[in-house]
Amino acid sequence: INNAVAYFIQEHGRLTMNCMLVASNAISSLIVLVLLDSAIEHRPRLLDLQPWRYLHKQHIQYSQTITTDHAIQVTRFPRDSECILDFTYTIMYSKESDHHRTLPPNLLLSHMAGRNTRVLGNILICKTTNSSYLVDLQPDDAVFMQQVLIAYAVDYGIEQNDGD
C-alpha cells in the first residue's frame, strides 16, 4: 500500500472499508483498506468504493493495480447450495482486453488451485450485507473466501477471455 496515499487518507479524514486483496504476485492474501467516496458519511455500497484512488502504483494516476470492471456475486457456497450466506461477497477482477495490456497470472491462486488454473491479475473481494451495504471483511472471511476462489478458479471459472 502506498504510504503517500495512506497519509492522504489520514490527513483528510477519509473513510475506508476492509476488503481482501489477492495480488497477482503475492504468496498470501491481504486485508487492505479501500477508500470510499468522499460524499459518503454512512452505509456505503459497492459503488462507493474507490480502489483505484488508493491501491495503485507509486501514487501515479491511471497506473492501477486493481480494476473492478467485472464482478461475481457470491451468495451461496457451494454455488448449488440451498443455503444462502449471511453476507454477499463480491469478487472483482478485470479481463486482459479491458485495458489493452497483458495481466500476469495470479500466483497465489495458481499455487492453491493448481498450476493449470489460469486466473490473471489482481482480485479484490468485498463483503456486503444482504441489504447491499458494505461491511468490513474480517480475517475469518478471508480464509473462507480463499476456498471460494479456489472453487471459482477450478470448477466454476473466473471468465477472463475475450470470447464471453
PDB file of C-alpha atoms in Angstrom:
ATOM      1  CA  ILE A   1       0.000   0.000   0.000  1.00  0.00           C
ATOM      2  CA  ASN A   2       1.363   3.374  -0.973  1.00  0.00           C
ATOM      3  CA  ASN A   3       2.380   5.430   2.091  1.00  0.00           C
ATOM      4  CA  ALA A   4       1.619   8.762   0.393  1.00  0.00           C
ATOM      5  CA  VAL A   5      -1.961   7.681  -0.220  1.00  0.00           C
ATOM      6  CA  ALA A   6      -2.328   6.303   3.317  1.00  0.00           C
ATOM      7  CA  TYR A   7      -1.129   9.670   4.637  1.00  0.00           C
ATOM      8  CA  PHE A   8      -3.686  11.465   2.416  1.00  0.00           C
ATOM      9  CA  ILE A   9      -6.486   9.333   3.858  1.00  0.00           C
ATOM     10  CA  GLN A  10      -5.416  10.015   7.421  1.00  0.00           C
ATOM     11  CA  GLU A  11      -4.802  13.731   6.816  1.00  0.00           C
ATOM     12  CA  HIS A  12      -8.187  14.313   5.167  1.00  0.00           C
ATOM     13  CA  GLY A  13     -10.218  12.031   7.418  1.00  0.00           C
ATOM     14  CA  ARG A  14     -11.415   9.880   4.528  1.00  0.00           C
ATOM     15  CA  LEU A  15     -13.440   6.748   5.218  1.00  0.00           C
ATOM     16  CA  THR A  16     -12.185   3.305   4.215  1.00  0.00           C
ATOM     17  CA  MET A  17     -13.504  -0.244   4.105  1.00  0.00           C
ATOM     18  CA  ASN A  18     -11.621  -3.505   4.765  1.00  0.00           C
ATOM     19  CA  CYS A  19     -11.525  -5.681   1.645  1.00  0.00           C
ATOM     20  CA  MET A  20      -9.443  -8.705   0.653  1.00  0.00           C
ATOM     21  CA  LEU A  21      -6.721  -8.305  -1.952  1.00  0.00           C
ATOM     22  CA  VAL A  22      -5.336 -11.305  -3.813  1.00  0.00           C
ATOM     23  CA  ALA A  23      -2.427  -9.627  -5.576  1.00  0.00           C
ATOM     24  CA  SER A  24      -1.067 -11.319  -8.676  1.00  0.00           C
ATOM     25  CA  ASN A  25       2.477 -11.665  -7.323  1.00  0.00           C
ATOM     26  CA  ALA A  26       1.694 -12.312  -3.639  1.00  0.00           C
ATOM     27  CA  ILE A  27       2.102 -15.538  -1.692  1.00  0.00           C
ATOM     28  CA  SER A  28      -0.833 -14.747   0.603  1.00  0.00           C
ATOM     29  CA  SER A  29      -3.972 -12.661   0.516  1.00  0.00           C
ATOM     30  CA  LEU A  30      -4.198  -9.406   2.460  1.00  0.00           C
ATOM     31  CA  ILE A  31      -6.948  -7.443   4.111  1.00  0.00           C
ATOM     32  CA  VAL A  32      -6.486  -3.896   2.838  1.00  0.00           C
ATOM     33  CA  LEU A  33      -8.158  -0.544   3.379  1.00  0.00           C
ATOM     34  CA  VAL A  34     -10.042   0.700   0.326  1.00  0.00           C
ATOM     35  CA  LEU A  35     -11.008   4.350   0.050  1.00  0.00           C
ATOM     36  CA  LEU A  36     -14.693   5.319  -0.019  1.00  0.00           C
ATOM     37  CA  ASP A  37     -16.228   8.178  -1.971  1.00  0.00           C
ATOM     38  CA  SER A  38     -15.761  11.449  -0.074  1.00  0.00           C
ATOM     39  CA  ALA A  39     -19.508  12.196  -0.142  1.00  0.00           C
ATOM     40  CA  ILE A  40     -20.326   9.053   1.856  1.00  0.00           C
ATOM     41  CA  GLU A  41     -20.993   9.556   5.540  1.00  0.00           C
ATOM     42  CA  HIS A  42     -22.523   6.206   6.460  1.00  0.00           C
ATOM     43  CA  ARG A  43     -23.887   2.959   4.987  1.00  0.00           C
ATOM     44  CA  PRO A  44     -21.658   2.752   1.893  1.00  0.00           C
ATOM     45  CA  ARG A  45     -22.418   0.473  -1.057  1.00  0.00           C
ATOM     46  CA  LEU A  46     -20.122  -1.202  -3.601  1.00  0.00           C
ATOM     47  CA  LEU A  47     -20.424   1.764  -5.944  1.00  0.00           C
ATOM     48  CA  ASP A  48     -18.913   3.958  -3.237  1.00  0.00           C
ATOM     49  CA  LEU A  49     -15.592   2.073  -3.232  1.00  0.00           C
ATOM     50  CA  GLN A  50     -12.679   3.802  -4.899  1.00  0.00           C
ATOM     51  CA  PRO A  51      -9.905   1.194  -5.046  1.00  0.00           C
ATOM     52  CA  TRP A  52      -8.235   2.948  -7.976  1.00  0.00           C
ATOM     53  CA  ARG A  53      -7.640   6.007  -5.752  1.00  0.00           C
ATOM     54  CA  TYR A  54      -5.850   4.017  -3.075  1.00  0.00           C
ATOM     55  CA  LEU A  55      -4.424   0.800  -4.464  1.00  0.00           C
ATOM     56  CA  HIS A  56      -2.205   1.846  -7.321  1.00  0.00           C
ATOM     57  CA  LYS A  57       1.446   2.004  -8.289  1.00  0.00           C
ATOM     58  CA  GLN A  58       3.637   4.806  -6.996  1.00  0.00           C
ATOM     59  CA  HIS A  59       0.695   7.174  -6.493  1.00  0.00           C
ATOM     60  CA  ILE A  60       0.500   7.659 -10.280  1.00  0.00           C
ATOM     61  CA  GLN A  61      -2.994   8.159 -11.626  1.00  0.00           C
ATOM     62  CA  TYR A  62      -4.101   5.641 -14.293  1.00  0.00           C
ATOM     63  CA  SER A  63      -1.474   3.121 -13.180  1.00  0.00           C
ATOM     64  CA  GLN A  64      -3.925   0.857 -11.421  1.00  0.00           C
ATOM     65  CA  THR A  65      -3.216  -2.370  -9.638  1.00  0.00           C
ATOM     66  CA  ILE A  66      -6.897  -3.040  -9.040  1.00  0.00           C
ATOM     67  CA  THR A  67      -9.505  -2.721 -11.700  1.00  0.00           C
ATOM     68  CA  THR A  68     -13.085  -3.577 -10.963  1.00  0.00           C
ATOM     69  CA  ASP A  69     -14.567  -3.933 -14.411  1.00  0.00           C
ATOM     70  CA  HIS A  70     -16.145  -7.332 -13.764  1.00  0.00           C
ATOM     71  CA  ALA A  71     -17.642  -8.903 -10.671  1.00  0.00           C
ATOM     72  CA  ILE A  72     -19.030 -12.184  -9.401  1.00  0.00           C
ATOM     73  CA  GLN A  73     -21.578 -12.066  -6.581  1.00  0.00           C
ATOM     74  CA  VAL A  74     -21.251 -14.992  -4.161  1.00  0.00           C
ATOM     75  CA  THR A  75     -24.479 -15.503  -2.211  1.00  0.00           C
ATOM     76  CA  ARG A  76     -24.216 -19.300  -1.758  1.00  0.00           C
ATOM     77  CA  PHE A  77     -21.376 -21.719  -1.404  1.00  0.00           C
ATOM     78  CA  PRO A  78     -21.139 -24.196  -2.907  1.00  0.00           C
ATOM     79  CA  ARG A  79     -22.904 -22.429  -5.738  1.00  0.00           C
ATOM     80  CA  ASP A  80     -25.699 -25.017  -5.965  1.00  0.00           C
ATOM     81  CA  SER A  81     -26.334 -24.983  -2.203  1.00  0.00           C
ATOM     82  CA  GLU A  82     -29.820 -24.193  -0.947  1.00  0.00           C
ATOM     83  CA  CYS A  83     -28.362 -22.274   1.991  1.00  0.00           C
ATOM     84  CA  ILE A  84     -27.890 -18.555   1.453  1.00  0.00           C
ATOM     85  CA  LEU A  85     -24.852 -16.982   3.109  1.00  0.00           C
ATOM     86  CA  ASP A  86     -25.369 -14.352   5.807  1.00  0.00           C
ATOM     87  CA  PHE A  87     -23.379 -11.891   3.681  1.00  0.00           C
ATOM     88  CA  THR A  88     -22.738 -11.405  -0.023  1.00  0.00           C
ATOM     89  CA  TYR A  89     -19.149 -11.446  -1.217  1.00  0.00           C
ATOM     90  CA  THR A  90     -18.201  -9.650  -4.429  1.00  0.00           C
ATOM     91  CA  ILE A  91     -15.156 -10.854  -6.361  1.00  0.00           C
ATOM     92  CA  MET A  92     -13.872  -8.032  -8.601  1.00  0.00           C
ATOM     93  CA  TYR A  93     -11.403  -8.574 -11.425  1.00  0.00           C
ATOM     94  CA  SER A  94     -10.517  -7.494 -14.962  1.00  0.00           C
ATOM     95  CA  LYS A  95     -10.048  -9.100 -18.339  1.00  0.00           C
ATOM     96  CA  GLU A  96      -6.878  -8.600 -20.324  1.00  0.00           C
ATOM     97  CA  SER A  97      -8.762  -6.811 -23.090  1.00  0.00           C
ATOM     98  CA  ASP A  98     -10.324  -4.262 -20.710  1.00  0.00           C
ATOM     99  CA  HIS A  99      -7.160  -2.204 -20.514  1.00  0.00           C
ATOM    100  CA  HIS A 100      -5.302  -3.402 -23.615  1.00  0.00           C
ATOM    101  CA  ARG A 101      -2.469  -4.869 -21.622  1.00  0.00           C
ATOM    102  CA  THR A 102      -1.275  -8.276 -20.506  1.00  0.00           C
ATOM    103  CA  LEU A 103      -2.198  -9.259 -16.974  1.00  0.00           C
ATOM    104  CA  PRO A 104       0.210 -11.508 -15.060  1.00  0.00           C
ATOM    105  CA  PRO A 105      -1.016 -14.870 -13.744  1.00  0.00           C
ATOM    106  CA  ASN A 106      -2.237 -14.762 -10.155  1.00  0.00           C
ATOM    107  CA  LEU A 107       0.479 -16.754  -8.374  1.00  0.00           C
ATOM    108  CA  LEU A 108      -1.448 -17.395  -5.158  1.00  0.00           C
ATOM    109  CA  LEU A 109      -4.434 -18.887  -6.982  1.00  0.00           C
ATOM    110  CA  SER A 110      -2.156 -20.934  -9.239  1.00  0.00           C
ATOM    111  CA  HIS A 111      -0.422 -22.264  -6.126  1.00  0.00           C
ATOM    112  CA  MET A 112      -3.666 -23.006  -4.226  1.00  0.00           C
ATOM    113  CA  ALA A 113      -5.751 -24.352  -7.112  1.00  0.00           C
ATOM    114  CA  GLY A 114      -3.049 -25.959  -9.252  1.00  0.00           C
ATOM    115  CA  ARG A 115      -0.645 -24.805 -11.919  1.00  0.00           C
ATOM    116  CA  ASN A 116      -3.120 -25.430 -14.742  1.00  0.00           C
ATOM    117  CA  THR A 117      -5.518 -22.910 -13.226  1.00  0.00           C
ATOM    118  CA  ARG A 118      -5.348 -19.672 -15.172  1.00  0.00           C
ATOM    119  CA  VAL A 119      -6.563 -16.642 -13.253  1.00  0.00           C
ATOM    120  CA  LEU A 120      -4.991 -13.364 -14.275  1.00  0.00           C
ATOM    121  CA  GLY A 121      -4.181 -10.193 -12.412  1.00  0.00           C
ATOM    122  CA  ASN A 122      -5.253  -8.880  -9.045  1.00  0.00           C
ATOM    123  CA  ILE A 123      -8.541  -9.731  -7.386  1.00  0.00           C
ATOM    124  CA  LEU A 124     -10.387  -7.601  -4.837  1.00  0.00           C
ATOM    125  CA  ILE A 125     -13.123  -9.078  -2.644  1.00  0.00           C
ATOM    126  CA  CYS A 126     -15.633  -7.028  -0.670  1.00  0.00           C
ATOM    127  CA  LYS A 127     -18.362  -8.008   1.765  1.00  0.00           C
ATOM    128  CA  THR A 128     -21.897  -6.607   1.866  1.00  0.00           C
ATOM    129  CA  THR A 129     -24.983  -7.192   3.923  1.00  0.00           C
ATOM    130  CA  ASN A 130     -27.975  -8.669   2.151  1.00  0.00           C
ATOM    131  CA  SER A 131     -29.247  -5.074   2.043  1.00  0.00           C
ATOM    132  CA  SER A 132     -26.218  -4.251  -0.171  1.00  0.00           C
ATOM    133  CA  TYR A 133     -24.366  -2.142   2.404  1.00  0.00           C
ATOM    134  CA  LEU A 134     -20.613  -2.650   2.691  1.00  0.00           C
ATOM    135  CA  VAL A 135     -19.187  -4.083   5.886  1.00  0.00           C
ATOM    136  CA  ASP A 136     -15.562  -4.689   6.804  1.00  0.00           C
ATOM    137  CA  LEU A 137     -14.195  -8.018   5.666  1.00  0.00           C
ATOM    138  CA  GLN A 138     -12.704  -9.911   8.626  1.00  0.00           C
ATOM    139  CA  PRO A 139      -9.810 -12.427   8.803  1.00  0.00           C
ATOM    140  CA  ASP A 140     -12.294 -15.339   9.056  1.00  0.00           C
ATOM    141  CA  ASP A 141     -13.941 -14.113   5.852  1.00  0.00           C
ATOM    142  CA  ALA A 142     -10.560 -14.132   4.109  1.00  0.00           C
ATOM    143  CA  VAL A 143      -9.989 -17.804   4.984  1.00  0.00           C
ATOM    144  CA  PHE A 144     -13.470 -18.687   3.676  1.00  0.00           C
ATOM    145  CA  MET A 145     -13.013 -16.617   0.515  1.00  0.00           C
ATOM    146  CA  GLN A 146      -9.769 -18.399  -0.351  1.00  0.00           C
ATOM    147  CA  GLN A 147     -11.786 -21.624  -0.546  1.00  0.00           C
ATOM    148  CA  VAL A 148     -14.444 -19.885  -2.631  1.00  0.00           C
ATOM    149  CA  LEU A 149     -11.790 -18.516  -5.001  1.00  0.00           C
ATOM    150  CA  ILE A 150     -10.308 -21.981  -5.496  1.00  0.00           C
ATOM    151  CA  ALA A 151     -13.764 -23.330  -6.389  1.00  0.00           C
ATOM    152  CA  TYR A 152     -14.432 -20.483  -8.794  1.00  0.00           C
ATOM    153  CA  ALA A 153     -10.990 -20.805 -10.373  1.00  0.00           C
ATOM    154  CA  VAL A 154     -11.215 -24.602 -10.796  1.00  0.00           C
ATOM    155  CA  ASP A 155     -14.889 -25.568 -11.008  1.00  0.00           C
ATOM    156  CA  TYR A 156     -16.931 -22.505 -11.918  1.00  0.00           C
ATOM    157  CA  GLY A 157     -14.441 -20.306 -13.718  1.00  0.00           C
ATOM    158  CA  ILE A 158     -13.492 -16.679 -13.482  1.00  0.00           C
ATOM    159  CA  GLU A 159     -14.033 -15.779 -17.124  1.00  0.00           C
ATOM    160  CA  GLN A 160     -11.225 -13.581 -18.367  1.00  0.00           C
ATOM    161  CA  ASN A 161     -11.229 -14.464 -22.064  1.00  0.00           C
ATOM    162  CA  ASP A 162     -12.342 -12.071 -24.784  1.00  0.00           C
ATOM    163  CA  GLY A 163     -14.917 -14.510 -26.122  1.00  0.00           C
ATOM    164  CA  ASP A 164     -17.617 -14.180 -23.454  1.00  0.00           C
TER     165      ASP A 164
END
